[in-house]
Amino acid sequence: MAPQLDGYFKQVDKLSESFIERLRKAVAIPSVSADDKRRPDVVKMSEFLVSELEALGAHVESRPLGLQPGKKDLHLPPVVVARYGDSPEKRTLLLYGHYDVQPAGKSDGWATDPFTLTVDEKGRMYGRGSTDDKGPVLGWLNAIQAHKEAGVEIPVNLLMCFEGMEEYGSEGLDDFIEKEAKPGGFFEKADAVCISDNYWLGTKKPCLTYGLRGCNYYSVSISGPGQDLHSGLFGGSVQEPMTDLVRVLGTLVDTNGKIKIPGINEMVVPVTEDEKSLYADISYTMDNLYESIGSKTGVYSDKENTLMARWRYPSLSVHGIEGVFSDPGAKTVIPAKVIGKFSIRTVPDMKSDQVDQLVFKYMKDEFAKLGSKNTISVELMHAGNWWVTSPKDWSFTAAGRAVEKVFGVKPDLTREGGSIPVTLTFQKATGKSVLLLPIGSSTDAAHSINEKLDRWNYIEGTKLLGAYLHYLAEEGMKA
Ligand SMILES: NCC(=O)N[C@@H](Cc1c[nH]cn1)C(=O)O
Ligand SMILES: [Zn+2]
Ligand SMILES: [Zn+2]
């Protein structure tokens, strides 16, 4: 295998500038799934993927998902499915990724335009979606192209599933996957599933990931006056929705991240001695955390508690408030209606529906304690399940060998605090191994301002994804 891989690696290096151009074109399409007005751009991004895949010789289909639930006349973006190779002699790998991105604006504090890929002298490639998840998705396309141009055969068949609503809870995708995994469906022949959509623990050592937290995302709306009011004319004489909202939001979680909603922490499986021992071997230091977050404001001072807080305990984050004054300057307004947004990252053995019921009851009880005449309504906006698997099967073995080949180290085995809602769906629907194989680093700032992917990660990551296909074929013969 080594000579073949060497040819492939050389071709990746040769094509590296064109791979960066491909990422530049993708980042320039502001495919923000959470913003209804950007939906045409999300669709445009799907079309970009279709044309890139067709140019590589893949069979590609753009599958509609229908209308978005709860929205009037707004269509969900299509799922791009593709097939590359269909040999009955080969194993088949199903790849999943997403082509939508989180919202971003220069006014949020970006140093550069978020939708213009900007590469600095250290090879840091800034742009929304560069690491989450356009870079990794294009990494798979790059791997196909480099194989083709190096004249190296890909030893597995590839199926692809690229969606455009992941950052909004993968609306509509569960049913699609379940249908396509059945006999006669597009994913029927999948022998394993691989997702590249998370991050290494640090900046140099790759990891293989075997667990994710889930995410239940809520909105809490408080309304009172019929319209926004002058605070000089009416302040003191009306009960203010914003005051009520910050008070209820303030009861959800304490400064050290302890969730105050009764019943939530009780659902979490206790840590076993076996599990505790896993953390010792993981290459991670508190400096890795400080580098990623850009400060020393962590809750814990040791790596074990820090990693457990990120991976195996739930967390509650307050994200924002809709309907409020948020510009610079001073505006003396009393907002008439405000909508707070918060989410809970869920872990084994939390049951999503039970979490919802506890949240709804708690918010209503806390609001009742205020004695306010305003009205409250709490809703679940979207939910995705947690997922944990065993990191010991043939696909993990293949990926571990690929990491050793490309990077010369054994990968860390990690869990991840973020969520990829369809991971569990793929596992249940196909009944096959699901592996998370990230290429981005802990400093990439996904979802944040100045998101980036390092050129080194993108190019070496493309080598890793391609090498994994070869070891997968080898391990598949033994499995
Ligand atoms: N790279 C994965 C990722 O960023 N996932 C999002 C998905 C999401 C959005 N709302 C709920 N889940 C995440 O925030 O973890
Ligand atoms: Zn992602
Ligand atoms: Zn994301």
Coordinates of C-alpha atoms and ligand atoms in Angstrom, one line a residue:
M1 CA 0.0 0.0 0.0
A2 CA 2.8 2.5 0.9
P3 CA 3.9 3.3 -2.7
Q4 CA 0.3 3.9 -3.7
L5 CA -0.3 6.2 -0.8
D6 CA 3.0 8.0 -1.5
G7 CA 1.7 8.9 -5.0
Y8 CA -1.6 10.1 -3.5
F9 CA 0.1 12.2 -0.9
K10 CA 2.4 13.8 -3.5
Q11 CA -0.7 14.6 -5.7
V12 CA -2.4 16.3 -2.7
D13 CA 0.6 18.5 -2.2
K14 CA 0.7 19.3 -5.9
L15 CA -3.0 20.3 -5.9
S16 CA -3.0 22.2 -2.6
E17 CA -3.4 25.6 -4.1
S18 CA -6.5 24.5 -6.1
F19 CA -7.9 22.9 -3.0
I20 CA -7.6 26.3 -1.2
E21 CA -9.4 27.9 -4.2
R22 CA -12.2 25.4 -3.9
L23 CA -12.5 26.4 -0.2
R24 CA -12.4 30.1 -1.1
K25 CA -15.4 29.6 -3.5
A26 CA -17.3 27.7 -0.9
V27 CA -16.7 30.2 1.9
A28 CA -17.9 33.0 -0.4
I29 CA -21.4 31.5 -0.4
P30 CA -23.1 32.7 2.9
S31 CA -25.1 29.5 3.4
V32 CA -26.5 30.4 6.9
S33 CA -29.2 28.0 7.7
A34 CA -30.6 29.9 10.7
D35 CA -31.4 33.0 8.6
D36 CA -34.5 32.5 6.4
K37 CA -33.3 35.3 4.1
R38 CA -30.1 33.4 3.4
R39 CA -32.0 30.3 2.2
P40 CA -31.2 31.0 -1.5
D41 CA -27.5 31.0 -0.6
V42 CA -27.9 27.7 1.2
V43 CA -29.4 26.3 -2.0
K44 CA -26.6 28.0 -4.0
M45 CA -24.1 26.1 -1.8
S46 CA -25.8 22.8 -2.6
E47 CA -25.5 23.6 -6.3
F48 CA -21.8 24.3 -5.9
L49 CA -21.3 20.9 -4.3
V50 CA -23.4 19.2 -7.0
S51 CA -21.2 20.8 -9.8
E52 CA -17.9 20.0 -8.0
L53 CA -19.0 16.4 -7.5
E54 CA -20.2 16.0 -11.1
A55 CA -16.9 17.4 -12.3
L56 CA -15.1 14.6 -10.4
G57 CA -17.3 12.1 -12.1
A58 CA -19.6 11.2 -9.2
H59 CA -23.2 10.3 -9.7
V60 CA -25.0 13.1 -7.8
E61 CA -28.6 13.8 -6.9
S62 CA -30.1 16.9 -5.2
R63 CA -33.0 15.6 -3.0
P64 CA -35.7 18.0 -1.8
L65 CA -36.9 17.8 1.8
G66 CA -40.1 19.8 1.5
L67 CA -41.3 22.8 3.5
Q68 CA -39.6 23.8 6.8
P69 CA -41.9 22.9 9.7
G70 CA -43.2 26.0 11.4
K71 CA -42.3 28.4 8.6
K72 CA -44.7 29.6 5.9
D73 CA -43.6 28.8 2.3
L74 CA -40.0 28.2 3.2
H75 CA -38.4 25.2 1.6
L76 CA -35.7 23.2 3.4
P77 CA -32.4 23.1 1.4
P78 CA -31.9 19.9 -0.5
V79 CA -29.8 17.0 0.7
V80 CA -26.9 16.4 -1.8
V81 CA -26.4 12.6 -2.2
A82 CA -23.6 11.2 -4.3
R83 CA -22.0 7.9 -5.3
Y84 CA -18.4 7.4 -6.4
G85 CA -17.6 3.8 -7.4
D86 CA -20.1 0.9 -7.2
S87 CA -18.0 -2.2 -7.3
P88 CA -19.5 -5.3 -5.7
E89 CA -16.0 -6.4 -4.7
K90 CA -15.4 -3.3 -2.6
R91 CA -16.6 -2.2 0.8
T92 CA -18.8 0.9 0.8
L93 CA -18.3 3.9 3.0
L94 CA -21.0 6.5 3.6
L95 CA -19.7 10.0 4.2
Y96 CA -21.8 12.7 6.0
G97 CA -21.1 16.4 6.3
H98 CA -22.9 19.7 6.2
Y99 CA -22.7 22.7 3.8
D100 CA -24.6 25.2 5.9
V101 CA -22.9 27.5 8.4
Q102 CA -23.5 29.5 11.5
P103 CA -24.5 33.2 11.2
A104 CA -21.6 35.7 10.9
G105 CA -21.2 39.4 10.4
K106 CA -18.3 41.8 10.3
S107 CA -20.1 43.7 13.1
D108 CA -19.8 40.7 15.4
G109 CA -16.1 41.6 15.7
W110 CA -14.6 39.6 12.9
A111 CA -11.1 41.0 11.9
T112 CA -11.9 40.2 8.2
D113 CA -15.0 39.7 6.1
P114 CA -16.4 36.3 7.3
F115 CA -17.4 35.3 3.7
T116 CA -14.0 36.1 2.1
L117 CA -11.4 33.4 2.8
T118 CA -8.4 35.3 4.1
V119 CA -5.1 33.5 4.4
D120 CA -2.5 35.0 6.7
E121 CA 1.3 34.6 6.7
K122 CA 1.0 31.6 9.1
G123 CA -1.4 29.8 6.8
R124 CA -4.4 30.4 8.9
M125 CA -7.4 30.5 6.6
Y126 CA -10.1 32.6 8.1
G127 CA -13.8 32.5 7.0
R128 CA -17.1 31.2 8.2
G129 CA -17.5 27.5 7.5
S130 CA -13.7 27.1 6.8
T131 CA -13.5 24.4 9.6
D132 CA -17.3 23.8 10.3
D133 CA -17.9 22.1 7.9
K134 CA -17.0 23.3 4.4
G135 CA -13.2 22.5 4.8
P136 CA -13.7 18.9 5.9
V137 CA -16.5 18.3 3.3
L138 CA -14.2 19.6 0.6
G139 CA -11.4 17.5 2.1
W140 CA -13.4 14.4 0.9
L141 CA -13.8 15.9 -2.6
N142 CA -10.1 16.8 -2.6
A143 CA -9.2 13.2 -1.7
I144 CA -11.2 11.9 -4.7
Q145 CA -9.6 14.4 -7.1
A146 CA -6.0 13.6 -5.9
H147 CA -6.7 9.9 -6.3
K148 CA -8.0 10.4 -9.8
E149 CA -5.1 12.7 -10.9
A150 CA -2.5 10.5 -9.3
G151 CA -4.0 7.4 -11.1
V152 CA -4.5 5.7 -7.7
E153 CA -7.7 3.6 -7.4
I154 CA -9.9 4.3 -4.4
P155 CA -10.3 0.9 -2.8
V156 CA -13.8 1.4 -1.4
N157 CA -17.0 2.7 -2.9
L158 CA -18.1 6.1 -1.6
L159 CA -21.6 7.2 -0.8
M160 CA -22.1 10.8 0.3
C161 CA -24.8 12.7 2.2
F162 CA -24.3 16.4 2.5
E163 CA -27.0 18.4 4.3
G164 CA -27.8 22.1 4.6
M165 CA -29.6 22.4 7.9
E166 CA -27.2 20.9 10.5
E167 CA -26.6 24.2 12.3
Y168 CA -30.4 24.4 12.8
G169 CA -30.8 20.9 14.2
S170 CA -30.8 18.9 11.0
E171 CA -34.4 19.6 10.3
G172 CA -36.0 16.9 8.1
L173 CA -33.0 14.7 7.8
D174 CA -33.9 11.8 10.2
D175 CA -36.8 10.6 8.1
F176 CA -34.7 10.9 4.9
I177 CA -31.8 8.8 6.4
E178 CA -34.2 6.2 7.7
K179 CA -35.8 5.8 4.3
E180 CA -32.6 5.8 2.3
A181 CA -31.0 3.2 4.6
K182 CA -33.8 0.7 3.9
P183 CA -33.5 -1.9 1.1
G184 CA -33.6 -0.1 -2.3
G185 CA -32.5 3.2 -0.7
F186 CA -29.4 5.2 -1.6
F187 CA -27.5 4.3 1.5
E188 CA -28.5 0.6 1.5
K189 CA -25.1 -0.7 0.7
A190 CA -23.2 1.3 3.4
D191 CA -20.8 -0.9 5.4
A192 CA -19.6 2.0 7.6
V193 CA -20.2 5.7 8.2
C194 CA -17.6 8.4 8.6
I195 CA -18.2 12.0 9.6
S196 CA -15.6 14.7 9.6
D197 CA -17.2 17.6 11.6
N198 CA -15.4 18.1 14.9
Y199 CA -12.0 19.0 16.2
W200 CA -8.8 17.8 17.7
L201 CA -8.1 18.4 21.4
G202 CA -5.1 20.5 20.6
T203 CA -3.3 21.7 17.5
K204 CA -0.9 18.9 16.5
K205 CA -2.3 15.5 17.5
P206 CA -5.3 14.1 15.7
C207 CA -8.1 12.2 17.4
L208 CA -10.8 9.7 16.7
T209 CA -14.1 10.6 18.3
Y210 CA -16.6 8.1 19.8
G211 CA -19.1 10.3 21.5
L212 CA -21.1 13.5 21.2
R213 CA -23.4 15.4 23.5
G214 CA -27.0 16.1 22.3
C215 CA -28.5 19.6 22.2
N216 CA -32.0 20.7 23.2
Y217 CA -32.5 24.3 22.1
Y218 CA -35.2 26.5 23.7
S219 CA -36.8 29.9 23.3
V220 CA -38.5 31.7 26.1
S221 CA -40.8 34.6 25.1
I222 CA -42.0 37.2 27.5
S223 CA -44.5 39.9 26.4
G224 CA -46.4 42.7 28.0
P225 CA -47.0 46.2 26.4
G226 CA -48.6 46.4 23.0
Q227 CA -45.6 48.1 21.6
D228 CA -42.1 49.3 22.6
L229 CA -42.3 52.3 25.1
H230 CA -40.4 55.4 26.0
S231 CA -38.6 54.5 29.3
G232 CA -38.9 58.1 30.5
L233 CA -42.6 58.3 29.9
F234 CA -43.5 54.9 31.1
G235 CA -40.6 53.5 33.1
G236 CA -41.7 52.6 36.7
S237 CA -45.4 52.4 35.7
V238 CA -45.3 49.2 33.6
Q239 CA -43.9 45.8 34.3
E240 CA -41.1 45.2 31.9
P241 CA -40.7 42.0 29.9
M242 CA -36.9 42.4 29.6
T243 CA -36.5 42.6 33.4
D244 CA -38.6 39.5 33.8
L245 CA -36.6 37.7 31.2
V246 CA -33.2 38.4 32.6
R247 CA -34.4 37.3 36.0
V248 CA -35.7 33.9 34.8
L249 CA -32.7 33.3 32.6
G250 CA -30.5 34.1 35.6
T251 CA -32.0 31.2 37.5
L252 CA -31.0 28.5 35.0
V253 CA -27.4 28.0 35.7
D254 CA -24.7 29.3 38.2
T255 CA -21.3 30.9 37.4
N256 CA -19.6 27.5 37.6
G257 CA -22.0 25.9 35.1
K258 CA -24.1 24.0 37.6
I259 CA -27.6 23.6 36.1
K260 CA -30.3 24.7 38.6
I261 CA -33.2 22.9 37.0
P262 CA -34.3 20.1 39.4
G263 CA -34.1 16.6 38.0
I264 CA -31.6 17.4 35.1
N265 CA -28.3 16.4 36.9
E266 CA -30.0 13.3 38.4
M267 CA -30.5 11.8 34.9
V268 CA -26.7 11.7 34.2
V269 CA -25.0 8.3 34.4
P270 CA -22.4 8.2 37.2
V271 CA -18.6 8.1 36.4
T272 CA -17.1 4.6 36.8
E273 CA -13.5 4.0 37.9
D274 CA -12.8 2.5 34.4
E275 CA -14.0 5.7 32.7
K276 CA -12.0 7.9 35.1
S277 CA -8.8 6.0 34.1
L278 CA -9.4 6.9 30.4
Y279 CA -8.8 10.5 31.0
A280 CA -5.2 10.1 32.3
D281 CA -3.9 9.0 28.9
I282 CA -5.3 11.8 26.9
S283 CA -2.8 14.4 25.7
Y284 CA -4.4 17.6 26.9
T285 CA -3.3 20.4 29.2
M286 CA -5.0 23.4 30.7
D287 CA -2.9 25.5 28.3
N288 CA -4.7 23.8 25.5
L289 CA -8.0 25.0 27.0
Y290 CA -6.7 28.5 27.5
E291 CA -5.3 28.7 24.0
S292 CA -8.7 27.6 22.5
I293 CA -10.8 30.0 24.6
G294 CA -8.4 32.9 24.5
S295 CA -8.5 33.4 28.3
K296 CA -7.9 31.7 31.6
T297 CA -11.5 31.8 32.7
G298 CA -12.0 28.0 32.9
V299 CA -14.2 26.6 35.7
Y300 CA -11.8 23.8 36.7
S301 CA -8.0 23.9 37.2
D302 CA -7.4 20.3 36.1
K303 CA -7.7 18.4 32.8
E304 CA -9.9 15.5 34.0
N305 CA -12.7 17.8 35.3
T306 CA -12.4 20.1 32.4
L307 CA -12.7 17.3 29.8
M308 CA -15.6 15.6 31.8
A309 CA -17.4 18.9 31.9
R310 CA -17.1 19.2 28.1
W311 CA -17.8 15.6 27.2
R312 CA -19.8 13.6 29.8
Y313 CA -21.8 16.1 31.9
P314 CA -24.6 18.3 30.6
S315 CA -24.2 22.1 30.3
L316 CA -26.6 25.0 29.8
S317 CA -25.7 28.0 27.8
V318 CA -27.7 31.3 27.4
H319 CA -27.1 32.4 23.8
G320 CA -29.0 35.6 23.2
I321 CA -32.1 37.7 23.3
E322 CA -34.3 38.6 20.3
G323 CA -36.1 41.9 20.3
V324 CA -33.7 44.0 22.3
F325 CA -31.6 47.0 21.7
S326 CA -28.1 45.8 21.0
D327 CA -26.4 48.5 19.0
P328 CA -23.6 50.8 20.3
G329 CA -24.9 54.0 22.0
A330 CA -27.8 54.5 24.4
K331 CA -31.4 54.0 23.4
T332 CA -34.0 54.6 26.1
V333 CA -36.6 52.0 25.1
I334 CA -38.7 49.5 27.0
P335 CA -38.9 46.4 24.7
A336 CA -42.5 45.1 24.5
K337 CA -41.6 41.5 23.7
V338 CA -38.3 39.7 24.2
I339 CA -37.3 36.2 23.3
G340 CA -34.4 34.5 25.2
K341 CA -32.6 31.6 23.6
F342 CA -30.8 28.9 25.6
S343 CA -29.8 25.3 25.1
I344 CA -28.9 22.3 27.1
R345 CA -26.2 19.9 25.9
T346 CA -27.4 16.4 26.9
V347 CA -25.5 13.3 27.8
P348 CA -26.2 9.6 28.7
D349 CA -28.8 8.8 30.0
M350 CA -30.8 12.0 29.6
K351 CA -34.1 11.6 27.8
S352 CA -34.8 14.5 25.5
D353 CA -38.6 14.6 26.3
Q354 CA -38.1 14.5 30.0
V355 CA -35.6 17.3 29.8
D356 CA -38.2 19.4 27.9
Q357 CA -40.8 18.8 30.6
L358 CA -38.4 19.7 33.4
V359 CA -37.4 22.9 31.5
F360 CA -41.0 24.0 30.8
K361 CA -42.1 23.4 34.4
Y362 CA -39.1 25.1 35.9
M363 CA -39.4 28.2 33.7
K364 CA -43.1 28.6 34.5
D365 CA -42.5 28.1 38.2
E366 CA -39.7 30.7 38.3
F367 CA -41.7 33.1 36.3
A368 CA -44.7 32.7 38.7
K369 CA -42.4 33.6 41.6
L370 CA -41.8 37.0 40.0
G371 CA -45.6 37.9 40.4
S372 CA -45.5 39.5 37.0
K373 CA -48.6 40.4 34.9
N374 CA -46.6 39.8 31.7
T375 CA -47.0 36.5 29.8
I376 CA -44.4 33.8 29.2
S377 CA -44.2 31.0 26.7
V378 CA -41.4 28.4 26.5
E379 CA -40.8 26.3 23.4
L380 CA -38.3 23.7 22.2
M381 CA -36.8 25.0 18.9
H382 CA -34.9 21.8 18.0
A383 CA -33.4 18.8 19.6
G384 CA -30.7 16.3 18.7
N385 CA -29.6 13.2 20.6
W386 CA -26.3 12.4 22.3
W387 CA -24.3 9.5 21.0
V388 CA -21.6 7.2 22.4
T389 CA -20.1 4.1 20.7
S390 CA -17.2 1.7 21.2
P391 CA -14.0 2.9 19.5
K392 CA -12.7 -0.6 18.9
D393 CA -14.1 -1.7 15.5
W394 CA -12.5 -2.1 12.1
S395 CA -13.3 1.5 11.0
F396 CA -11.6 3.0 14.1
T397 CA -8.7 0.6 13.6
A398 CA -8.4 1.8 10.0
A399 CA -8.5 5.4 11.0
G400 CA -5.9 4.9 13.7
R401 CA -3.6 3.4 11.1
A402 CA -4.2 6.3 8.8
V403 CA -3.4 8.8 11.5
E404 CA -0.1 7.0 12.3
K405 CA 0.8 6.9 8.6
V406 CA 0.1 10.6 7.9
F407 CA 1.1 12.2 11.3
G408 CA 3.4 9.5 12.8
V409 CA 1.5 9.4 16.1
K410 CA -1.3 7.3 17.6
P411 CA -4.5 9.3 17.8
D412 CA -6.2 10.3 21.0
L413 CA -9.6 8.7 21.6
T414 CA -12.0 11.5 22.5
R415 CA -15.6 12.4 23.0
E416 CA -16.9 15.8 21.9
G417 CA -19.0 18.4 23.6
G418 CA -20.8 19.5 20.4
S419 CA -23.6 17.8 18.7
I420 CA -24.1 16.3 15.3
P421 CA -27.8 15.4 15.5
V422 CA -27.9 12.7 12.8
T423 CA -25.0 10.6 14.1
L424 CA -27.2 8.3 16.2
T425 CA -29.8 8.2 13.3
F426 CA -27.1 6.9 10.9
Q427 CA -26.0 4.3 13.5
K428 CA -29.5 3.1 14.1
A429 CA -30.7 3.3 10.5
T430 CA -27.7 1.5 8.9
G431 CA -26.8 -0.7 11.9
K432 CA -23.1 0.0 11.0
S433 CA -20.1 1.5 12.6
V434 CA -20.0 5.3 12.8
L435 CA -16.7 7.1 13.2
L436 CA -15.9 10.8 13.7
L437 CA -12.7 11.7 12.0
P438 CA -11.9 15.4 12.5
I439 CA -9.2 17.4 10.7
G440 CA -9.7 20.8 12.4
S441 CA -7.8 21.9 15.5
S442 CA -8.9 23.2 18.9
T443 CA -8.0 26.8 18.0
D444 CA -10.3 26.9 14.9
A445 CA -13.1 28.9 16.7
A446 CA -16.0 27.2 15.1
H447 CA -19.3 29.2 15.6
S448 CA -17.2 32.1 16.9
I449 CA -15.7 35.2 15.3
N450 CA -12.6 34.6 13.2
E451 CA -13.3 31.0 12.5
K452 CA -10.4 29.5 10.6
L453 CA -8.9 26.3 9.3
D454 CA -5.1 26.0 9.1
R455 CA -3.7 25.3 5.7
W456 CA -1.7 22.5 7.3
N457 CA -4.8 20.9 8.7
Y458 CA -6.7 21.1 5.4
I459 CA -3.9 19.6 3.3
E460 CA -2.6 17.0 5.8
G461 CA -6.3 16.4 6.7
T462 CA -7.0 15.6 3.0
K463 CA -4.2 13.1 3.1
L464 CA -5.7 11.6 6.3
L465 CA -9.1 11.2 4.8
G466 CA -7.7 9.6 1.7
A467 CA -5.4 7.2 3.6
Y468 CA -8.3 6.1 5.8
L469 CA -10.0 4.8 2.7
H470 CA -7.1 2.5 2.0
Y471 CA -6.8 1.2 5.5
L472 CA -10.6 0.8 5.6
A473 CA -10.4 -1.5 2.6
E474 CA -7.7 -3.5 4.3
E475 CA -9.4 -3.8 7.6
G476 CA -12.7 -4.6 5.7
M477 CA -11.0 -7.7 4.3
K478 CA -10.3 -9.0 7.8
A479 CA -13.7 -7.9 9.4
Ligands
LIG1 N1 -19.8 20.8 14.1 C1 -21.0 20.3 14.7 C2 -21.8 21.5 15.2 O1 -21.4 22.6 15.3 N2 -23.1 21.2 15.5 C3 -23.9 22.1 16.1 C4 -25.3 21.5 15.8 C5 -26.4 22.1 16.5 C6 -27.0 23.3 16.4 N3 -28.1 23.3 17.2 C7 -28.1 22.2 17.9 N4 -27.1 21.4 17.4 C8 -23.7 22.4 17.5 O2 -24.0 23.5 18.0 O3 -23.1 21.5 18.2
ZN2 ZN -20.5 21.2 12.0
ZN3 ZN -21.4 23.9 13.8

